[in-house]
Coordinates of C-alpha atoms and ligand atoms in Angstrom, one line a residue:
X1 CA 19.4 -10.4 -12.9
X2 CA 16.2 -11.9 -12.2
X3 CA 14.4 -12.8 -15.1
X4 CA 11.7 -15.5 -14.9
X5 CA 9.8 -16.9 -17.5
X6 CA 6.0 -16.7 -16.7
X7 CA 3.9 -18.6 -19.0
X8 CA 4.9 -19.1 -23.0
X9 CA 5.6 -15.5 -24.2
X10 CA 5.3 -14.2 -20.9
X11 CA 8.4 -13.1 -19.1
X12 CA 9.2 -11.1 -15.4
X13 CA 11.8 -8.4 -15.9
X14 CA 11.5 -6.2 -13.1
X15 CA 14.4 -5.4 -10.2
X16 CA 14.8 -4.9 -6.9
X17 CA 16.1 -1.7 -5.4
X18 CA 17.4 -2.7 -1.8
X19 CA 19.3 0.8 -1.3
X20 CA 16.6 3.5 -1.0
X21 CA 15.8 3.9 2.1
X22 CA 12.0 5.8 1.9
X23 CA 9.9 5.0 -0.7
X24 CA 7.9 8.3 -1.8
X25 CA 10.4 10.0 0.2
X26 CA 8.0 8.8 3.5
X27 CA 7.6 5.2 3.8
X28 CA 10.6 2.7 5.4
X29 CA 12.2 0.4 3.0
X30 CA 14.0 -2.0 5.4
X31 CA 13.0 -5.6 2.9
X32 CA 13.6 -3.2 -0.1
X33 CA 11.1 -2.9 -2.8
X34 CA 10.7 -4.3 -6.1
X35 CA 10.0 -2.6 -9.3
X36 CA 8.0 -5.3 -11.5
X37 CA 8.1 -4.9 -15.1
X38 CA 6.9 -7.4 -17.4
X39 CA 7.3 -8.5 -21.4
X40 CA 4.3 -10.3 -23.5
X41 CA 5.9 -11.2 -26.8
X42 CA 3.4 -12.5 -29.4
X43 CA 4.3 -11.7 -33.2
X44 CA 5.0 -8.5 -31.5
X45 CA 6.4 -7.3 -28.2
X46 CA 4.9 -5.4 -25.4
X47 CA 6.6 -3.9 -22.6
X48 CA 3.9 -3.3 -19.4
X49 CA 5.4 -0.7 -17.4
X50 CA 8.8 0.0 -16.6
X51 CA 11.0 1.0 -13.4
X52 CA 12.5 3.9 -11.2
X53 CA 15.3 5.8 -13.3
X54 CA 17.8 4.5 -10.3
X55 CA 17.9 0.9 -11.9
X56 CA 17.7 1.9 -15.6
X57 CA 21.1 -0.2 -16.5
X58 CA 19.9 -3.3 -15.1
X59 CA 16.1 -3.3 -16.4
X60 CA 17.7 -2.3 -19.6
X61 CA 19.9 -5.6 -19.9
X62 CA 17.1 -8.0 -18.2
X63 CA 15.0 -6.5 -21.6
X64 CA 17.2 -7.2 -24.1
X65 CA 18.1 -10.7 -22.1
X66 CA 14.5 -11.3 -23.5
X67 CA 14.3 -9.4 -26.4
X68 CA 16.1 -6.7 -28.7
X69 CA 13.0 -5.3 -30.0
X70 CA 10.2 -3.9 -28.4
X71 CA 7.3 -2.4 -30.0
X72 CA 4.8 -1.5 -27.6
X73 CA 5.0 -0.3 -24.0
X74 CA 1.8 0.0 -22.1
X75 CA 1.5 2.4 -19.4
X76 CA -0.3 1.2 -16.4
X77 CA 0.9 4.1 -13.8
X78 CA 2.5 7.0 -14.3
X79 CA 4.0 7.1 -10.4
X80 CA 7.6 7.8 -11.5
X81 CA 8.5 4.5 -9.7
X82 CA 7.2 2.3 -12.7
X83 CA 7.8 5.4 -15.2
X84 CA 11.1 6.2 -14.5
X85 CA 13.0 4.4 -16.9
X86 CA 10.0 5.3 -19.8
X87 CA 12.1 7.7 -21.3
X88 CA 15.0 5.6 -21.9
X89 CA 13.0 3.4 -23.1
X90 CA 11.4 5.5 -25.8
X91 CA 14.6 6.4 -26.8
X92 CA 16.2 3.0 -26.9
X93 CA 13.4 1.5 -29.1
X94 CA 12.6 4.7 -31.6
X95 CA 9.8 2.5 -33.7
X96 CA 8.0 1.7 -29.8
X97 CA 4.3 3.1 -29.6
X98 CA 3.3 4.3 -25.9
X99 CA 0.0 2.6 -24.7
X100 CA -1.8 4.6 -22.7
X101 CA -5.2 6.4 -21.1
X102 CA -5.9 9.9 -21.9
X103 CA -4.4 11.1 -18.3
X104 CA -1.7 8.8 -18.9
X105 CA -0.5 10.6 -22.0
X106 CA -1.1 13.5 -20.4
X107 CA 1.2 13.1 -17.6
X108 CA 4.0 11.6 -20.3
X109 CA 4.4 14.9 -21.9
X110 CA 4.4 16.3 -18.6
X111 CA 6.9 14.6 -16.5
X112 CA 9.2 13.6 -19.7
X113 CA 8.8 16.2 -22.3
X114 CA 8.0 13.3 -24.8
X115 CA 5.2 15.2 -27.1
X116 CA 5.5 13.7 -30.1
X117 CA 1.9 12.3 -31.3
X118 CA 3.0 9.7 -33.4
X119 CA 4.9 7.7 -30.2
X120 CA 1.3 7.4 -28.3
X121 CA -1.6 4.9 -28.6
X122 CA -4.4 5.9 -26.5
X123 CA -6.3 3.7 -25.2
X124 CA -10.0 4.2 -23.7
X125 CA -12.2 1.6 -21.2
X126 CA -11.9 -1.9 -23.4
X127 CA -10.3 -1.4 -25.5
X128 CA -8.1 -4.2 -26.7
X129 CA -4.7 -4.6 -28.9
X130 CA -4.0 -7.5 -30.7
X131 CA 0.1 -8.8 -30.4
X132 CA -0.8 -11.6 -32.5
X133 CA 0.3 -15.2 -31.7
X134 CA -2.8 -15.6 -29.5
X135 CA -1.9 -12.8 -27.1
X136 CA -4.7 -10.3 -27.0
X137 CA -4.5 -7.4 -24.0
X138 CA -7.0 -6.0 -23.2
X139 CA -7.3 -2.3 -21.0
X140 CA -9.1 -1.1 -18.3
X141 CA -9.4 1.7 -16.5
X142 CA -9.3 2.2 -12.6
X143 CA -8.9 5.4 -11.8
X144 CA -7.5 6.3 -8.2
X145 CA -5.5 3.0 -7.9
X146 CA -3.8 4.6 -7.2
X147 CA -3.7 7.7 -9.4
X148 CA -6.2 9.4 -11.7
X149 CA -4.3 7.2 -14.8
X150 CA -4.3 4.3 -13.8
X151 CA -5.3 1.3 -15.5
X152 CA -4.6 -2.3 -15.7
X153 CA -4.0 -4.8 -18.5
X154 CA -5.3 -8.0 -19.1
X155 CA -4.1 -11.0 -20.8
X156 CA -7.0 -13.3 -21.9
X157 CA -4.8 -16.4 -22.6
X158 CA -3.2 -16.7 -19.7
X159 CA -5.7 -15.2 -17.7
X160 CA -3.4 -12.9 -16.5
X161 CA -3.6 -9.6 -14.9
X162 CA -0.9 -6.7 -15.0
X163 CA -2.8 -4.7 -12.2
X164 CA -0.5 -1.9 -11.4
X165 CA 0.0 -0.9 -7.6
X166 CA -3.2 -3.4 -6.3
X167 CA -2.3 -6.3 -4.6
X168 CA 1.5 -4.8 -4.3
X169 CA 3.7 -5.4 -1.9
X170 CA 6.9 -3.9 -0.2
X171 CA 9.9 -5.5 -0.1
X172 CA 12.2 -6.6 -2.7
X173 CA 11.9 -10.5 -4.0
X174 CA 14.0 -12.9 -2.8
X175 CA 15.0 -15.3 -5.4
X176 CA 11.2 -16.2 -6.5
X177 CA 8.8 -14.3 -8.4
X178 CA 5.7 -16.2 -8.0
X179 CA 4.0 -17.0 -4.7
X180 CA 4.4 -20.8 -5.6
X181 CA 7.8 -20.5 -4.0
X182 CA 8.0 -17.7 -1.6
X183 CA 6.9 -17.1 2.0
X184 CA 3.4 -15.4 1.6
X185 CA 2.9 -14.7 5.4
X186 CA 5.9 -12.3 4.8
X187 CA 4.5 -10.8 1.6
X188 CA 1.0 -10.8 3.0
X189 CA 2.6 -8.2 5.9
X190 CA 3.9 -6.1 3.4
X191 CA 1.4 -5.9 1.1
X192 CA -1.0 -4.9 4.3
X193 CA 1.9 -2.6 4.8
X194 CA 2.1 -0.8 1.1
X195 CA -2.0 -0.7 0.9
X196 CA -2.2 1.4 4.4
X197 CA 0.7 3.8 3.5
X198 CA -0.2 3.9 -0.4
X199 CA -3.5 3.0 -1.5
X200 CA -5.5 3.1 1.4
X201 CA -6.9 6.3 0.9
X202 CA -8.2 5.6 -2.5
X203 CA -10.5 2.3 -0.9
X204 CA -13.8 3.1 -2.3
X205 CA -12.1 3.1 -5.8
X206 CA -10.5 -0.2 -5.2
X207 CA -13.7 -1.5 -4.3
X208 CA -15.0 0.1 -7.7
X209 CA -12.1 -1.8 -9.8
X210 CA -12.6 -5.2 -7.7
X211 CA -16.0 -4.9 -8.5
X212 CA -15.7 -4.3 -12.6
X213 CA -12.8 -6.9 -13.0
X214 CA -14.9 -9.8 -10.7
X215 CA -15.8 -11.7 -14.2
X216 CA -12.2 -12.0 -15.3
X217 CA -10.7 -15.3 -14.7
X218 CA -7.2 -15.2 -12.6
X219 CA -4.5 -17.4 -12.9
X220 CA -2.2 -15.1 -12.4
X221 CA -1.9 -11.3 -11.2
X222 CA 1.2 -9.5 -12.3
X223 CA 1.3 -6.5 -9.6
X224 CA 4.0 -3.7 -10.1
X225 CA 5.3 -4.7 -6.6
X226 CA 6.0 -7.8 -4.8
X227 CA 5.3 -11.2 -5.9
X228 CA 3.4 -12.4 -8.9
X229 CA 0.5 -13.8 -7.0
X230 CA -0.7 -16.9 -8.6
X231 CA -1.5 -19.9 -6.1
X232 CA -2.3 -18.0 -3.2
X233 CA -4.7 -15.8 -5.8
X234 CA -8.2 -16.1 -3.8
X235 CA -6.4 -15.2 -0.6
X236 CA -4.8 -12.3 -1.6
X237 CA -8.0 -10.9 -3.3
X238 CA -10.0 -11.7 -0.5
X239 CA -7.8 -9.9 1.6
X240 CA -7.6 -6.7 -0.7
X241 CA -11.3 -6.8 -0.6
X242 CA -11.1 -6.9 3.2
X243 CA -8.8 -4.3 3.2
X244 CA -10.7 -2.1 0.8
X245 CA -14.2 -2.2 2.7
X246 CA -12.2 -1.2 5.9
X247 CA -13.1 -4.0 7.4
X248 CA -11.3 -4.2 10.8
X249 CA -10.7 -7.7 13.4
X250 CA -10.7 -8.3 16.8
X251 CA -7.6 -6.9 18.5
X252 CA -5.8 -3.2 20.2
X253 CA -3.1 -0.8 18.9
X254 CA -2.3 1.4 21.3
X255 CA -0.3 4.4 19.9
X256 CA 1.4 6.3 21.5
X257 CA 4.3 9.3 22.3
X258 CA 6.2 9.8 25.5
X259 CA 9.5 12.3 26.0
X260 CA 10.1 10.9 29.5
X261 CA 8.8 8.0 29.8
X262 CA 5.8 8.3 32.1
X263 CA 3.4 8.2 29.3
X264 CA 5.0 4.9 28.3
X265 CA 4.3 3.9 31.7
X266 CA 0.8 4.7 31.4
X267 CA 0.3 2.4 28.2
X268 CA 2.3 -0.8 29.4
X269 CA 0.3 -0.9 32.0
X270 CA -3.4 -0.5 29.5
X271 CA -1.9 -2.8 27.3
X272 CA -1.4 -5.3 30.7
X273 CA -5.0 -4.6 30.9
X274 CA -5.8 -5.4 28.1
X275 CA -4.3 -8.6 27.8
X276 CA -6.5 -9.6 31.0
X277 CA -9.7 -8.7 29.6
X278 CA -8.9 -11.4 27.0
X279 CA -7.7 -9.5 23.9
X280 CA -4.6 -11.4 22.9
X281 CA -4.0 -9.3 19.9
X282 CA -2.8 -5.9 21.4
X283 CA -0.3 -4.0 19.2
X284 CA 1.7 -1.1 21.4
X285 CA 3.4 1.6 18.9
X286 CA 5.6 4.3 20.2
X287 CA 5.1 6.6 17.1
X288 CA 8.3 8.7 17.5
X289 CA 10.4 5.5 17.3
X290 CA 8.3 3.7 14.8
X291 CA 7.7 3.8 11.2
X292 CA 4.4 5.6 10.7
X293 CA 3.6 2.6 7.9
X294 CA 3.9 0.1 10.3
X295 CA 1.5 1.5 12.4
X296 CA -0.5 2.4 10.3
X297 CA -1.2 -1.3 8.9
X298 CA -1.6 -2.6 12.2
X299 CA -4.3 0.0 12.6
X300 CA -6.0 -0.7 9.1
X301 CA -6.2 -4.2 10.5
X302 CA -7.3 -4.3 14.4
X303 CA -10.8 -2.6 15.6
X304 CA -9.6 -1.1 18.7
X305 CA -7.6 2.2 18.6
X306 CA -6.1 3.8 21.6
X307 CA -4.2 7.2 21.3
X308 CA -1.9 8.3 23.9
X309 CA -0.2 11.9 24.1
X310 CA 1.6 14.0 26.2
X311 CA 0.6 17.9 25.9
X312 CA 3.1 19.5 23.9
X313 CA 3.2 23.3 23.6
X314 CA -0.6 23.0 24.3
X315 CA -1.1 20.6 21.9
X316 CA -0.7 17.2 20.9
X317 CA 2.6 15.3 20.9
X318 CA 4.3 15.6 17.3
X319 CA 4.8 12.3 16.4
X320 CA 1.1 11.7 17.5
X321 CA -0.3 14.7 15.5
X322 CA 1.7 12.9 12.6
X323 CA -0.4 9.7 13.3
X324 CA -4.0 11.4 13.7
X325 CA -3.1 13.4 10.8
X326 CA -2.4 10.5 8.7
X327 CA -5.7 8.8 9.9
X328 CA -7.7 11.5 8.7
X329 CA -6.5 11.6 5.3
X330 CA -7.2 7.9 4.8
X331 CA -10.5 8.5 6.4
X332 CA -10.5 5.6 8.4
X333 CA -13.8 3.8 9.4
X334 CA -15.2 0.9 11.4
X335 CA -13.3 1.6 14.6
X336 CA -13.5 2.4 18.5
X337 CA -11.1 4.8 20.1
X338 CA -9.7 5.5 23.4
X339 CA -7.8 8.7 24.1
X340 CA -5.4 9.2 26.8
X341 CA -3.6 12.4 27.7
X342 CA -0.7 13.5 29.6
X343 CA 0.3 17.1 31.2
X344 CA 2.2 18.5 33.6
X345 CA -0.1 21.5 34.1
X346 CA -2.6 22.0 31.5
X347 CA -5.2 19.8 32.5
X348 CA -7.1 17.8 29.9
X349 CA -5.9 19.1 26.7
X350 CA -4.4 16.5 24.9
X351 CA -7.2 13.3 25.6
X352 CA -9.8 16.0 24.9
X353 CA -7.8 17.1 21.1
X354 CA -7.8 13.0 21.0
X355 CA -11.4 13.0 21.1
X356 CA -12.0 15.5 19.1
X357 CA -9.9 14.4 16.2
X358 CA -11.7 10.8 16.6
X359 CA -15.1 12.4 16.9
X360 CA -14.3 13.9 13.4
X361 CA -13.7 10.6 12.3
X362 CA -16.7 9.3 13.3
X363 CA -14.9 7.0 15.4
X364 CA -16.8 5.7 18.5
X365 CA -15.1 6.7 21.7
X366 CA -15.2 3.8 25.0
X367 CA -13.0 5.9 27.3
X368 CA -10.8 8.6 28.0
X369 CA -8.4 9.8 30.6
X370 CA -5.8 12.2 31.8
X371 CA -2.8 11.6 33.7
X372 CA -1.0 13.9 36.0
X373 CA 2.5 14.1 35.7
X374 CA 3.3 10.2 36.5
X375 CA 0.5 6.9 36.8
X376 CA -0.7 6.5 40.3
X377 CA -3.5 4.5 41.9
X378 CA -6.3 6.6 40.1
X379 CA -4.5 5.2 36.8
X380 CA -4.9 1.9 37.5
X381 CA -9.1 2.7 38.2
X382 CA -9.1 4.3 35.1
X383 CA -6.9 2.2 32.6
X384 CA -9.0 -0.7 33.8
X385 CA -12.2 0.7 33.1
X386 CA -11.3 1.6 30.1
X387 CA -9.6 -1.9 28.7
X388 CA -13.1 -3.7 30.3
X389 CA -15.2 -1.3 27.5
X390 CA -12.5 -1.8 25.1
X391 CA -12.5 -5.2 25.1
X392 CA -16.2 -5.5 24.8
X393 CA -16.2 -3.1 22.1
X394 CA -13.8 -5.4 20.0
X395 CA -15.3 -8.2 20.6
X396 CA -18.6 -7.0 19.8
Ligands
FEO401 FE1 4.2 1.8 -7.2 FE2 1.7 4.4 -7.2 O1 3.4 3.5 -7.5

């Protein structure tokens, strides 16, 4: 049990879940993850969000640690991974209202078969809800972040901000809850991590939210993952804006997919290169051993992107389709590219679908190359030309 008490009336009573192994089915869970669920208890009780239906015993006992009625339970995000345990809940408190959006409610009836009218309280833009004892919420709505329902709940008093997936982190908590007494350089990681694999996509409606909540004081932001950021506050919202205007640093990742090696070859000896032209940050991913979320927030991070593929069946590499497939759909901007290719006897296809795919994107392109069968003095020519435009291009 892990129950810490935030502020007066405000208490943590998420969990940690250290035994799935892919979160959304997809995304590595090596640190675990935490589910963060929190209570406000003026004159009456609110609930803010709850947990995956995998830890329902033990979020139900840090509850009623805290308190054995609950009359309000405010819906921030419907991803089953903070609604998961709403059913239970509902049934466990009969008198509890369900605080919620429109598309909240929606989704409630849908995913839980919970249709009786009387259990909801909708909730539009503003709106606020009074628990008495000084504790007034207040709701609003950020659609996209990271779902159409979602919204976040503020509470005046403490200045405190129950913001859903934003600012979220994987991996579980290790014996803190605030950032007062945890290592934030690991947390920082994987929150970089959970916004490229999660929330990414949905950047310009990030922006939108950090942009409507900019006159709320924070002294504390209650996230639904990860540690309850409080001293490190301006850095981590500085880097979620960062990370939300795509805004990318000097540095390399090099990803790439090799069956037998020799394409491996090829980008040890680029990211060699590299290193000589002066770029000390140089990331090298082999994307069919690798998480595709760890690459991913390297890439979110660094400027420079180079792809490497063998030709495969006349096309890209699997693991390397994968990658550019999960570029695409986070529409990733303010990059240069470099696309290497591979074959054995179809010339030129796999830099050239590279290209292509980083052309769609918009994506600058310094260089590109094809290897036959095995690097050999022409590779050398090439790779270096390449990391001397690279580097300039980063540095730029
Ligand atoms: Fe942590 Fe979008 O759920």
């Amino acid at each position: 049990m892990n129950i810490k008490q935030l502020t007066d009336g405000v208490f943590y009573v998420g969990v940690n879940d250290r035994t799935t192994v892919h979160f959304e089915g997809l995304w590595d869970l090596p640190k675990g993850v935490s589910y963060n669920s929190y209570i406000v208890a003026g004159e009456k009780t609110a609930l803010i969000d709850t947990v995956a239906i995998g830890s329902i015993g033990e979020y139900l006992a840090n509850v009623l640690s805290v308190t054995d009625s609950v009359d309000y339970l405010i819906v921030n995000h419907m991803e089953p991974d903070h609604s998961g345990a709403l059913p239970e809940i509902a049934a466990r408190f009969p008198g509890l209202r369900i605080v919620a959006d429109k598309i909240a409610i929606g989704m409630i009836k849908g995913f839980y078969g919970i249709t009786d009218e009387s259990r909801f309280l909708e909730v539009k833009d503003g709106d606020t809800l009074d628990l008495g004892g000084g504790k007034l919420l207040s709701f609003h709505l950020t659609p996209m972040v990271h779902w159409p329902e979602t919204m976040m709940t503020y509470l005046a008093s403490e200045q405190m901000l129950f913001s859903g997936d934003a600012f979220g982190t994987f991996g579980a908590l290790n014996g803190a809850v605030t950032d007062d007494r945890c290592d934030v350089d690991y947390y920082e990681a994987e929150m970089r991590r959970y916004y490229a694999a999660i929330v990414g996509k949905y950047s310009p409606f990030v922006q939108k939210a950090l942009k409507k909540l900019a006159g709320l004081p924070l002294g504390y932001i209650c996230s639904t993952h990860g540690p309850v950021w409080h001293r490190e506050i301006s850095r981590i919202v500085d880097i979620y804006d960062r990370m939300s205007r795509q805004e990318t640093e000097e540095g390399v990742v090099i990803v790439y997919g090799s069956m037998y090696g020799n394409t491996g070859k090829l980008v040890d000896s680029l990211a060699v290169a590299m290193n000589q032209e002066g770029v000390d940050k140089v990331r090298v991913f082999n994307a069919g051993e690798t998480g595709l979320s760890f690459i991913l927030s390297e890439v979110w991070r660094y400027k420079g992107l180079i792809v490497a593929s063998p030709t495969y069946s006349m096309d890209l590499f699997p693991p390397v389709e994968a990658f550019m497939k999960a570029i695409e759909i986070r529409e990733m901007k303010n990059h240069v590219g470099a696309a290497l290719g591979s074959f054995a006897w179809a010339p030129g296809i796999a830099a050239k679908k590279i290209e292509e795919r980083m052309a769609a994107l918009g994506m600058p392109l310094v260089g590109r190359y094809s290897m036959k069968m095995a690097p050999d003095a022409s590779s050398d020519t090439a790779l270096k030309q390449i990391a001397v435009e690279m580097a300039a291009a980063v540095k730029a």
